[in-house]
Tab-separated table of C-alpha atoms in Angstrom:
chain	number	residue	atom	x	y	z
F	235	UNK	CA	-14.307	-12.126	18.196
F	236	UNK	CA	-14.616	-8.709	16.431
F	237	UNK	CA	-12.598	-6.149	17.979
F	238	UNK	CA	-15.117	-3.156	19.730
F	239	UNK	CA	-14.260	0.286	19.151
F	240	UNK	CA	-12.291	1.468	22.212
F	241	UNK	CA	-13.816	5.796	22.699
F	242	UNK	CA	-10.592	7.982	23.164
F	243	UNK	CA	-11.583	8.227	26.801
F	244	UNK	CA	-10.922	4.515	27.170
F	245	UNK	CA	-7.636	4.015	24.652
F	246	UNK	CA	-5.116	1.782	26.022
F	247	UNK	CA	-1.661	1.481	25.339
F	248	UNK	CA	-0.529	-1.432	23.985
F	249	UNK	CA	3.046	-2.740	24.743
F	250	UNK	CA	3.758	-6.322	23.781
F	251	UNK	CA	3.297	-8.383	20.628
F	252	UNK	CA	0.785	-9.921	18.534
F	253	UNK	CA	-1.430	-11.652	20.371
F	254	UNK	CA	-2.485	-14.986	19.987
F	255	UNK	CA	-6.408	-13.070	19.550
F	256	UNK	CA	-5.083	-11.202	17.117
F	257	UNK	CA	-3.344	-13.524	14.685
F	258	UNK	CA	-6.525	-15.653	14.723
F	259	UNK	CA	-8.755	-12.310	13.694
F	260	UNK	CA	-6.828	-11.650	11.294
F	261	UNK	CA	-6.932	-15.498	9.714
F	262	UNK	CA	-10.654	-14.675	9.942
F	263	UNK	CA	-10.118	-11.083	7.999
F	264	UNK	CA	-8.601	-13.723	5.473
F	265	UNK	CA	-11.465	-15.935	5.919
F	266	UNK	CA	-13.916	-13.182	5.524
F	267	UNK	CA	-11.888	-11.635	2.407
F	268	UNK	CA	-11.868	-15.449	0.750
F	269	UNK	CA	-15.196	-15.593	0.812
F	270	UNK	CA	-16.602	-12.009	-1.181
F	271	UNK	CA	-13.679	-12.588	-3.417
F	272	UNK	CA	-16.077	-13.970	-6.121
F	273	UNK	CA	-18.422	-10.640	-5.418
F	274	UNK	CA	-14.585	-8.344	-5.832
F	275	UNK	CA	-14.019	-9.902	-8.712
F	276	UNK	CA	-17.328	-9.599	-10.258
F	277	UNK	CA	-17.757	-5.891	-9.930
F	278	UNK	CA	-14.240	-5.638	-10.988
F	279	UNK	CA	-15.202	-3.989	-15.401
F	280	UNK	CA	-17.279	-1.991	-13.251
F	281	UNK	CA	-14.451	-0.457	-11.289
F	282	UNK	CA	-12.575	-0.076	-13.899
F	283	UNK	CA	-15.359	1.478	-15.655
F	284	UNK	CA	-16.251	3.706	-13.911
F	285	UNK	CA	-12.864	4.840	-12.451
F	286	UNK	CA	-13.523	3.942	-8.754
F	287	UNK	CA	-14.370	0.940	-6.727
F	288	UNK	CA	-17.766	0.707	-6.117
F	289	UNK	CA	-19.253	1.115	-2.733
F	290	UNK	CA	-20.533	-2.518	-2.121
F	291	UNK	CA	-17.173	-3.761	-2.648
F	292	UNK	CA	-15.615	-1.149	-0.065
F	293	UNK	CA	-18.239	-2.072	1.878
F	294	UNK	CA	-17.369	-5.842	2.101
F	295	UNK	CA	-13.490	-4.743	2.864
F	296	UNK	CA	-14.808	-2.688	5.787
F	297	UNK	CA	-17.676	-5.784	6.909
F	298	UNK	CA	-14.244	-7.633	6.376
F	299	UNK	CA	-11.860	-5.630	8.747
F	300	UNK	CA	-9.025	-5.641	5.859
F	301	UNK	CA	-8.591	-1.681	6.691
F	302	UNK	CA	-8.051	-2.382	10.331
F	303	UNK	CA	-5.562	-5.203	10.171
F	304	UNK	CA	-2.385	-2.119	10.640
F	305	UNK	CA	-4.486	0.385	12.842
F	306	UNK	CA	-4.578	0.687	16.974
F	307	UNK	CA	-5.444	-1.867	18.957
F	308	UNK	CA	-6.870	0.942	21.176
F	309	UNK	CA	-8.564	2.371	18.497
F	310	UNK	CA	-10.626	-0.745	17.290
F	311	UNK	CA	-7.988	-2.369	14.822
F	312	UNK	CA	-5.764	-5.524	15.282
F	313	UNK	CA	-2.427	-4.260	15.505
F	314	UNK	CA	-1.314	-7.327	13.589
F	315	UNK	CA	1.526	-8.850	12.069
F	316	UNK	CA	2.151	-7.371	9.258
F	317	UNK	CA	3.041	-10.059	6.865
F	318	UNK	CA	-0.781	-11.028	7.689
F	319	UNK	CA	-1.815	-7.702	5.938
F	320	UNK	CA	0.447	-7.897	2.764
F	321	UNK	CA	-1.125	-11.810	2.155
F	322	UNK	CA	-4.521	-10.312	2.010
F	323	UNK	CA	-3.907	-7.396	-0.155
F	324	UNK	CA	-2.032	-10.633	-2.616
F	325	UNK	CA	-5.122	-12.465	-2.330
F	326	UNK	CA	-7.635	-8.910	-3.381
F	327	UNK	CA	-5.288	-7.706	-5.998
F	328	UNK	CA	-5.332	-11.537	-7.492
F	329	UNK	CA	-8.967	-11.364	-8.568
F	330	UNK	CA	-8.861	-7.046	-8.985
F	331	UNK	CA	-5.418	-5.236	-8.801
F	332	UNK	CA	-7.494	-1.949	-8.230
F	333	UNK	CA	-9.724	-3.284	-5.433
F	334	UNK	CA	-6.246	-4.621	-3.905
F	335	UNK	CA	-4.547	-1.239	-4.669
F	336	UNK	CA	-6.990	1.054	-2.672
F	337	UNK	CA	-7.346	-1.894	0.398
F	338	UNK	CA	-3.374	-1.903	0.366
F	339	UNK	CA	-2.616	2.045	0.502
F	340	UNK	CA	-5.782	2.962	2.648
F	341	UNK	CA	-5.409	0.124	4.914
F	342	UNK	CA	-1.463	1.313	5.945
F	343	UNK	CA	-2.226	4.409	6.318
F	344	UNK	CA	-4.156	3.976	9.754
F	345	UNK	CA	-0.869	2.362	10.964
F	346	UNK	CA	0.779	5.879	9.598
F	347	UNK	CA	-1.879	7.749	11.674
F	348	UNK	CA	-0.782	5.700	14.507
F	349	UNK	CA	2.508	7.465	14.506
F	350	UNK	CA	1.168	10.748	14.989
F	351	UNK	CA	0.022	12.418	18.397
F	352	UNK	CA	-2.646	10.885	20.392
F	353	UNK	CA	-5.352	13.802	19.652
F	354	UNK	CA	-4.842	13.352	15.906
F	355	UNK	CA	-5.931	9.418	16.431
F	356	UNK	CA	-9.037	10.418	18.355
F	357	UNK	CA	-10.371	12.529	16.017
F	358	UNK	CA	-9.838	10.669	12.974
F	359	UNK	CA	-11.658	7.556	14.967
F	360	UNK	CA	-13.736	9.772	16.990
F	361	UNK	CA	-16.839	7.999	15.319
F	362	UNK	CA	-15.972	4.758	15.441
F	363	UNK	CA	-13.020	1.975	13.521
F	364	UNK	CA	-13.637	2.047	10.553
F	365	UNK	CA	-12.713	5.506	9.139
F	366	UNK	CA	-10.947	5.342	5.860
F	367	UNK	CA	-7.828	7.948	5.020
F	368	UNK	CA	-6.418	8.169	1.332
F	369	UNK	CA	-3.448	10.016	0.726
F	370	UNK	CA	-0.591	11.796	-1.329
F	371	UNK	CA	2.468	12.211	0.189
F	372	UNK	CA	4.118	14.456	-2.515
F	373	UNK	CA	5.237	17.501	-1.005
F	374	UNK	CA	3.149	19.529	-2.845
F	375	UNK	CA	1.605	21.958	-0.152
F	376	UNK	CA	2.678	24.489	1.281
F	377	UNK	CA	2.285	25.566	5.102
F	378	UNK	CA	2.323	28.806	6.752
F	379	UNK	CA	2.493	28.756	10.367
F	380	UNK	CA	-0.052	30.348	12.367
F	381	UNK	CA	-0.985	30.357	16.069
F	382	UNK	CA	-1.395	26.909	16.889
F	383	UNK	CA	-0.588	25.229	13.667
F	384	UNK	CA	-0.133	25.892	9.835
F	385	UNK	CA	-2.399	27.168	6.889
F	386	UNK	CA	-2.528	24.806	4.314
F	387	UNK	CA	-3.261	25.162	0.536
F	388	UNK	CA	-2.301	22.699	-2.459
F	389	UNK	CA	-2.980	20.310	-5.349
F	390	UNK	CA	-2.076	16.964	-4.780
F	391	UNK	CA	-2.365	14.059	-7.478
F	392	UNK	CA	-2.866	10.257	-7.639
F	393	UNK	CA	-5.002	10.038	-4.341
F	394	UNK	CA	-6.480	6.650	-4.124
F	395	UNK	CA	-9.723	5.650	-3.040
F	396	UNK	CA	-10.172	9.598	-2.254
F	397	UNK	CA	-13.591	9.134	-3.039
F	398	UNK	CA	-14.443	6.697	0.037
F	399	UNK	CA	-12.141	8.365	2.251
F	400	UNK	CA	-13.157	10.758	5.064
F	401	UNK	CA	-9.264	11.913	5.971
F	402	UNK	CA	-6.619	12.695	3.957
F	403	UNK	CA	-2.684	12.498	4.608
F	404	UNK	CA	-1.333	15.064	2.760
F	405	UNK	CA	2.717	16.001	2.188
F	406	UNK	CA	3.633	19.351	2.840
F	407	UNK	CA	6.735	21.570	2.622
F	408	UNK	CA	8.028	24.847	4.633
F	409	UNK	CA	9.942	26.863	2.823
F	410	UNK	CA	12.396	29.389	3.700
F	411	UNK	CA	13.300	32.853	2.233
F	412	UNK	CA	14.296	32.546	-1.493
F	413	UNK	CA	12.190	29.515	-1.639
F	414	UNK	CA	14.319	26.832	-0.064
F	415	UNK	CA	12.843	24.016	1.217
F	416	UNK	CA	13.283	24.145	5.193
F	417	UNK	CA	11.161	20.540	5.748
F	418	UNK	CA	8.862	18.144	4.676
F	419	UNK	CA	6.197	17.410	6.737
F	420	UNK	CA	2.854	15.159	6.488
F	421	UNK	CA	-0.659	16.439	7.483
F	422	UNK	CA	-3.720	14.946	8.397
F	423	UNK	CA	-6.645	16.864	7.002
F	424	UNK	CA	-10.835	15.963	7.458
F	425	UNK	CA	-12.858	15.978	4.255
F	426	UNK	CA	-14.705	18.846	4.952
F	427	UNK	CA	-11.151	20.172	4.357
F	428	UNK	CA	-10.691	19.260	0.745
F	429	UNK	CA	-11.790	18.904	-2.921
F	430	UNK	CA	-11.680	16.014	-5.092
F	431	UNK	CA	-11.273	16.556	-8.788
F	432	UNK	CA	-12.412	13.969	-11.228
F	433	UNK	CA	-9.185	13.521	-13.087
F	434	UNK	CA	-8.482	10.043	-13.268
F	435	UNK	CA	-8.285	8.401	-16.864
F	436	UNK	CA	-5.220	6.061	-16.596
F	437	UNK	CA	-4.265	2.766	-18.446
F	438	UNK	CA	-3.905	0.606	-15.667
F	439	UNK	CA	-5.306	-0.007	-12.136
F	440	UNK	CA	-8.512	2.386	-13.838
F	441	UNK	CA	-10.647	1.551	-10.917
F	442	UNK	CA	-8.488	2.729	-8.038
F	443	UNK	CA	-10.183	6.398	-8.115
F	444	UNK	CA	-6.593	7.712	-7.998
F	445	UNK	CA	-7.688	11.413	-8.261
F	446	UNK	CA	-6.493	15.037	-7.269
F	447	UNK	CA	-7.262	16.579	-3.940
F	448	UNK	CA	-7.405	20.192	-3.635
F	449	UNK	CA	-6.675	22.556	0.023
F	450	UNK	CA	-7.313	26.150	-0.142
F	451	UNK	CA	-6.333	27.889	2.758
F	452	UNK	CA	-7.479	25.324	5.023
F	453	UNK	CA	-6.306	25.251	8.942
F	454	UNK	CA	-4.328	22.422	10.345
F	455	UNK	CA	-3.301	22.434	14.359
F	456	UNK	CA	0.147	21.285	15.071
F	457	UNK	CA	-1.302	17.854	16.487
F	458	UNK	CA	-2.064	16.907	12.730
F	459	UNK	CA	1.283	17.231	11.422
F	460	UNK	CA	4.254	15.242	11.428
F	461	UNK	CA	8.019	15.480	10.285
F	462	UNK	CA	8.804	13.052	7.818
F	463	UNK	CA	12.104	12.728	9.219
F	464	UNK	CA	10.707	11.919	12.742
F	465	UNK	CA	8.966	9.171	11.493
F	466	UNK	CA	12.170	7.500	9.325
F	467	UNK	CA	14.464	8.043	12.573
F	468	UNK	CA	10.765	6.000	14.741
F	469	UNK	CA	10.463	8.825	16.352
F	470	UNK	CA	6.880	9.357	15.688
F	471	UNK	CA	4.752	11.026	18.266
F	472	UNK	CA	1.983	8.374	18.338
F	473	UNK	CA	4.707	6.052	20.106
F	474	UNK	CA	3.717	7.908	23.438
F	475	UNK	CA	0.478	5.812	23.244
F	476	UNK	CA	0.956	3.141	20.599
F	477	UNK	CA	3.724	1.291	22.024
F	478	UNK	CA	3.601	-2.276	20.361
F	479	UNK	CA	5.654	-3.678	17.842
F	480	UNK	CA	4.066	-2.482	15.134
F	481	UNK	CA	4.664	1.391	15.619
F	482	UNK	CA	8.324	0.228	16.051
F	483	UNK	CA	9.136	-0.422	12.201
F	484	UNK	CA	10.171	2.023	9.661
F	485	UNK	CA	7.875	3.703	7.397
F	486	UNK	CA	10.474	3.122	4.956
F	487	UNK	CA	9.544	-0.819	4.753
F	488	UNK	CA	5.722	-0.775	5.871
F	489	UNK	CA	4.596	1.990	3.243
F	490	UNK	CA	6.945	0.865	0.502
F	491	UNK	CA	5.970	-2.982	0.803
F	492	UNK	CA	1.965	-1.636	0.793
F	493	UNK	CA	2.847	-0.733	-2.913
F	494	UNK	CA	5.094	-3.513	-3.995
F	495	UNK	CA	2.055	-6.227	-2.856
F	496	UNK	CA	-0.618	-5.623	-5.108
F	497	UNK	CA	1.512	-5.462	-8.430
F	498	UNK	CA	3.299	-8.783	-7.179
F	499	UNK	CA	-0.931	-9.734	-6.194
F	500	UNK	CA	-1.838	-9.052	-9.366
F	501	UNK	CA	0.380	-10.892	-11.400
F	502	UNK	CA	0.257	-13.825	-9.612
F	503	UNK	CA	-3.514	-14.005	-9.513
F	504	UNK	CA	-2.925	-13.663	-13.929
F	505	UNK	CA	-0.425	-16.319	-13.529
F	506	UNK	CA	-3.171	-18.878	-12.148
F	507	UNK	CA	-5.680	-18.292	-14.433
F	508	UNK	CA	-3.571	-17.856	-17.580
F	509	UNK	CA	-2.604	-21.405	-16.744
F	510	UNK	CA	-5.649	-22.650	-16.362
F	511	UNK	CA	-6.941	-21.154	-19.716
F	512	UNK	CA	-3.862	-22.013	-21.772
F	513	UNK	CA	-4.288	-26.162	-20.650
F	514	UNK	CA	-6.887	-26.623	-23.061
F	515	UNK	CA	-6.031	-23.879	-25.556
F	516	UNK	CA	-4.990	-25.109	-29.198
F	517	UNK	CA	-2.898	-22.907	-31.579
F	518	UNK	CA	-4.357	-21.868	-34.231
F	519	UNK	CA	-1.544	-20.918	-36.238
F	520	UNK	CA	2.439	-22.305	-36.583
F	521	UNK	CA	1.594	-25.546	-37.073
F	522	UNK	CA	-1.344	-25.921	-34.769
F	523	UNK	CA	-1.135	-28.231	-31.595
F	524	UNK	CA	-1.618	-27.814	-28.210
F	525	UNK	CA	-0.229	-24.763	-26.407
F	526	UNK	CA	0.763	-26.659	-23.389
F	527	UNK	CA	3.022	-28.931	-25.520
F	528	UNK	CA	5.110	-26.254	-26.657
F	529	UNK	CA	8.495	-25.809	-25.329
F	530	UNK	CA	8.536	-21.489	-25.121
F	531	UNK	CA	5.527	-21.671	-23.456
F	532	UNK	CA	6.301	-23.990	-20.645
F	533	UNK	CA	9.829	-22.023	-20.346
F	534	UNK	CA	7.559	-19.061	-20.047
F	535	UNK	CA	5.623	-20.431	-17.481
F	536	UNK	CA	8.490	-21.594	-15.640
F	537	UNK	CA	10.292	-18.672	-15.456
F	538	UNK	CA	7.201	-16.585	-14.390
F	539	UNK	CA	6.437	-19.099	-11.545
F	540	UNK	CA	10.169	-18.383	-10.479
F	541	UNK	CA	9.848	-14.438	-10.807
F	542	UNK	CA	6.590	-14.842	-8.636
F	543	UNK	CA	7.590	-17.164	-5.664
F	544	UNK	CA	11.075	-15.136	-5.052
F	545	UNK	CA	9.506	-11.329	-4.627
F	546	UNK	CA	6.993	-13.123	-2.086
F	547	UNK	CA	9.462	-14.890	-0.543
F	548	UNK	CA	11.684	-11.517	-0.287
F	549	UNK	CA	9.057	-9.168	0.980
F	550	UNK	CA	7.616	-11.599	3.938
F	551	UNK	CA	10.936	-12.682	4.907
F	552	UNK	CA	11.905	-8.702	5.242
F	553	UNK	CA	8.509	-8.050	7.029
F	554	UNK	CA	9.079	-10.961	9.446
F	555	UNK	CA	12.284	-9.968	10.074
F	556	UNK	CA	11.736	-6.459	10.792
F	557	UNK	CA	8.844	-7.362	12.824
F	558	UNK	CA	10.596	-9.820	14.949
F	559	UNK	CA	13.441	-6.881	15.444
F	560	UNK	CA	10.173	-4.812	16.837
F	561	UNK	CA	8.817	-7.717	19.142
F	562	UNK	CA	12.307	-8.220	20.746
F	563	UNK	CA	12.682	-4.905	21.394
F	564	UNK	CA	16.068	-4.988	19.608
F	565	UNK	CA	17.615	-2.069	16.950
F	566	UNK	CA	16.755	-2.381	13.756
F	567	UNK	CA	19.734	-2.255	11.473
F	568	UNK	CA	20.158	-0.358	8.888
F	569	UNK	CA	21.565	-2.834	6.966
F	570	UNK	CA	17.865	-4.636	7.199
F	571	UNK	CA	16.116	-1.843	6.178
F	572	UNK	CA	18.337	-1.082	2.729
F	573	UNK	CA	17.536	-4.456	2.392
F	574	UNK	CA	13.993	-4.449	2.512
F	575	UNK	CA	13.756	-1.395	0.209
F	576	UNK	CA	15.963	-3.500	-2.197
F	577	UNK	CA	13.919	-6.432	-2.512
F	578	UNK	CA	10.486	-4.351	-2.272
F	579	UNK	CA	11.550	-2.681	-5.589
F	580	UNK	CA	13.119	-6.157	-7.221
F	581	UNK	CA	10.012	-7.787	-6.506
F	582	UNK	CA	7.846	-5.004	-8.692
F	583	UNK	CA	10.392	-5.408	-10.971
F	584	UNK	CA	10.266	-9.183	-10.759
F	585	UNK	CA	6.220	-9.366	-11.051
F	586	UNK	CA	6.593	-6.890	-13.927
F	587	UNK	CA	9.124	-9.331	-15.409
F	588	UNK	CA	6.821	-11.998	-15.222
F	589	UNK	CA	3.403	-10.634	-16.251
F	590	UNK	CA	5.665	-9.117	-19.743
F	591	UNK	CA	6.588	-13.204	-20.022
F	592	UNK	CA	3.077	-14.100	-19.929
F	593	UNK	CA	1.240	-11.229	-21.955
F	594	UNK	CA	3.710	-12.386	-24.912
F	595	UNK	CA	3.722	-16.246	-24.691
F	596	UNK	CA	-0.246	-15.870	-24.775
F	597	UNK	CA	0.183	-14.193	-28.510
F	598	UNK	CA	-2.814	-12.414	-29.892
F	599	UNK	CA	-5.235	-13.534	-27.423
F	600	UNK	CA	-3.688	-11.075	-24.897
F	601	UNK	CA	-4.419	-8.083	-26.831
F	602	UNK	CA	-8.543	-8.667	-25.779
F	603	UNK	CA	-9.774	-6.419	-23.438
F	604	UNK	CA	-10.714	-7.685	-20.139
F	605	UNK	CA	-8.926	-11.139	-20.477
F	606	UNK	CA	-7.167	-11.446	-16.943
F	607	UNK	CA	-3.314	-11.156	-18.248
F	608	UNK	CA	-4.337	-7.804	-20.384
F	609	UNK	CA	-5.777	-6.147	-17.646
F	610	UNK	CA	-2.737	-7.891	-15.132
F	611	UNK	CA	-0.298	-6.511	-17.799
F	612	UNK	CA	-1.782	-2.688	-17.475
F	613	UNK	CA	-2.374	-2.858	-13.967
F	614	UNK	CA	1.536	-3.752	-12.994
F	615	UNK	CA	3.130	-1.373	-15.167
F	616	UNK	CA	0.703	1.345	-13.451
F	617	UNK	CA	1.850	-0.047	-10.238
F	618	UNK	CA	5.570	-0.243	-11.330
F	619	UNK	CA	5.047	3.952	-12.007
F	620	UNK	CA	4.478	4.481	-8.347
F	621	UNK	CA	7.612	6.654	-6.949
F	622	UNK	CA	8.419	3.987	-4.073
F	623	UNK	CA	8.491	1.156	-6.482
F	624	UNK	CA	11.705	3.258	-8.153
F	625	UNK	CA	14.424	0.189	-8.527
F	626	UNK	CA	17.237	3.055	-9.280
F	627	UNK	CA	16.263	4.800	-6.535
F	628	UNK	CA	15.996	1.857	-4.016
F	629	UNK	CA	18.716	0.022	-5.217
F	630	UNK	CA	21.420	3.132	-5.722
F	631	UNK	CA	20.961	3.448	-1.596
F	632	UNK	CA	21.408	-0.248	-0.977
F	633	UNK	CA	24.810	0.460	-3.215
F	634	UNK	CA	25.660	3.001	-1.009
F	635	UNK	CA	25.139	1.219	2.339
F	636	UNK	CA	27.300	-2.072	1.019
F	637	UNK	CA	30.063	0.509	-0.211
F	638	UNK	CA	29.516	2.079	3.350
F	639	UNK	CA	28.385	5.431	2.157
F	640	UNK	CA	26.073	8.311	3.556
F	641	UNK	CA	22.338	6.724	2.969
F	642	UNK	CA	19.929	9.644	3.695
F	643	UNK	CA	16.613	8.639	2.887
F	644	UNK	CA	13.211	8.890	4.534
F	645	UNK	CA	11.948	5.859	2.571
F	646	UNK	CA	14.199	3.833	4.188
């Protein structure tokens, strides 16, 4: 049964675990999603085209409920496992890494809204479920406090799916005298509240709409901003009200995984059809023969099957983990969590790994435009750009927890 929209008068709290409702709506959000797949992946030149998804496939993601698989149960959303989430954005970004871009980042970020306070959730769902919120968390704007809340103005970049979205989470900065940064906060904002700029012309994942969003002087009460360091330490208001499991794990893991998924998505939906294609493809050049028969190419094939399997086997086995930690009620160690940031930025790196294998066994008939592994091979090195999927980064603070060092980090 379709969840109904709960109106803020009637929001209930949620305290336990996935139900068993819930895990079987969300094996219909798969169902549903398996189904338009063909339709995704038909419109997919045209996202790419034209820079942006195109409505009637955002459409059949919201007719889906892929953005409400992370959001409040109280609010109209599953409140789901969410492993369940990261195996549907694989199964989008297989047939369209943009299309599985924009449903991964815009569908966490109502679980991100679920950390902050109780009147921030009821407006942004005021209208019903299925309100969509883009972001870019940069700490680009700057806030000066007023009565009530901050003024905030800005330019923020690489905002995906801003064009659909009717929210915005924005990251913002107080400074101090001299300039010094005093704290890094994140703010909700309504479109009414900011400008899009149409400056999105990348190489890869060219239909995601990733474009700049613009504040001037725009008013945000205190109940639409967050610390950033509240939320890494799960102390995010939105637990007064959103107690389940869910709420309980660390941005640091949920967020970062949401951008490790589609690249390792991607790759492995180029992996299937490159084998399919290559089966019956004969080389035209040294020496002729089948392609399947050659000993590179199988190699090639075997060691991006290997690359594939272990970074989804790493990132569900951190997200069941971390979930079960939330279920139980028990403390998440921090020695999980490093962990989970390592293998969230190994598998990029692995599913970068392997697409590079494929692109060159395929020789020249990579280099065509539009052939899945050319536009696979573009879209994961765009994804590999984004600042979570940073392997120094990530795996320089694992170093530091195994050699029992400081780690201060709110992506972790």
């Amino acid at each position: 049964m379709r969840p109904s929209h709960k109106k803020p008068g009637n929001a209930r709290s949620i305290s336990g675990g996935t139900t068993a409702e819930n895990r079987g709506e969300a094996d219909c959000v798969l169902e549903r999603i398996r189904d338009v797949l063909p339709a995704i992946a038909e419109r997919a030149r045209d996202a790419e085209e034209s820079r942006r998804l195109p409505v009637e496939t955002v459409a059949d993601l919201v007719s889906a409920g892929a953005f409400r698989m992370l959001q409040p149960e109280r609010f109209g959303g599953l409140e789901g496992d969410p492993a369940q989430f990261y195996e549907v954005v694989r199964e989008v970004s297989a047939v369209c890494g943009s299309t599985g871009w924009v449903l991964s980042v815009l569908g966490v970020h109502p679980w991100h809204v679920g950390l902050f306070p109780g009147e921030a959730q009821e407006e942004v769902w005021a209208d019903g479920p299925d309100a969509l919120i883009c972001s870019s968390y940069a700490p680009i704007g700057r806030l000066r406090a007023v009565g009530g809340g901050c003024v905030l103005n800005g330019r923020w970049s690489f905002a995906s799916g801003c064009d659909h979205a009717s929210w915005a989470l924005l990251g913002g900065l107080v400074v101090g005298d001299g300039g010094r940064p005093l704290d890094f906060l994140s703010v909700l904002v309504p479109r009414e509240d900011f400008q899009i700029l149409d400056v999105w012309d990348p190489v890869g994942l060219r239909g995601t709409g990733s474009n700049d969003v613009v504040v001037d002087e725009a008013f945000v009460p205190d109940h639409r901003i967050v610390r950033n360091y509240d939320i890494a330490q799960l102390r995010g208001p939105g637990r007064a009200v959103n107690r389940g499991p869910l709420y309980a794990m660390p941005f640091g893991a949920v967020f970062t995984t949401a951008v490790a998924a589609p690249v390792v998505g991607v790759v492995a939906g180029s992996y299937a059809a490159y084998v399919s294609v290559m089966r019956d493809r004969v080389r035209l050049s040294l020496g002729g023969g089948r392609f399947v028969e050659d000993q590179g190419a199988q190699v090639a094939v075997a060691r991006a099957a290997s690359e594939i399997d272990a970074a989804v086997l790493q990132l569900d086995r951190n997200i069941t983990e971390l979930y079960d930690h939330a279920v139980r009620g028990a403390e998440i160690p921090v020695e999980l969590r490093l962990r989970t940031r390592r293998d969230q930025v190994r598998a990029t790196e692995r599913a970068v790994g392997a697409i590079d294998l494929l692109f060159q066994s395929a020789g020249g008939n990579s280099l065509r435009r539009g052939n899945p592994v050319e536009r696979a091979w573009r879209d994961a090195h765009a994804g590999s750009m984004h600042v979570a999927n940073d392997a120094q980064r990530a795996l320089a603070l694992y170093g530091k927890g195994e050699f029992d060092l400081p780690v201060e980090d709110t992506l972790v």
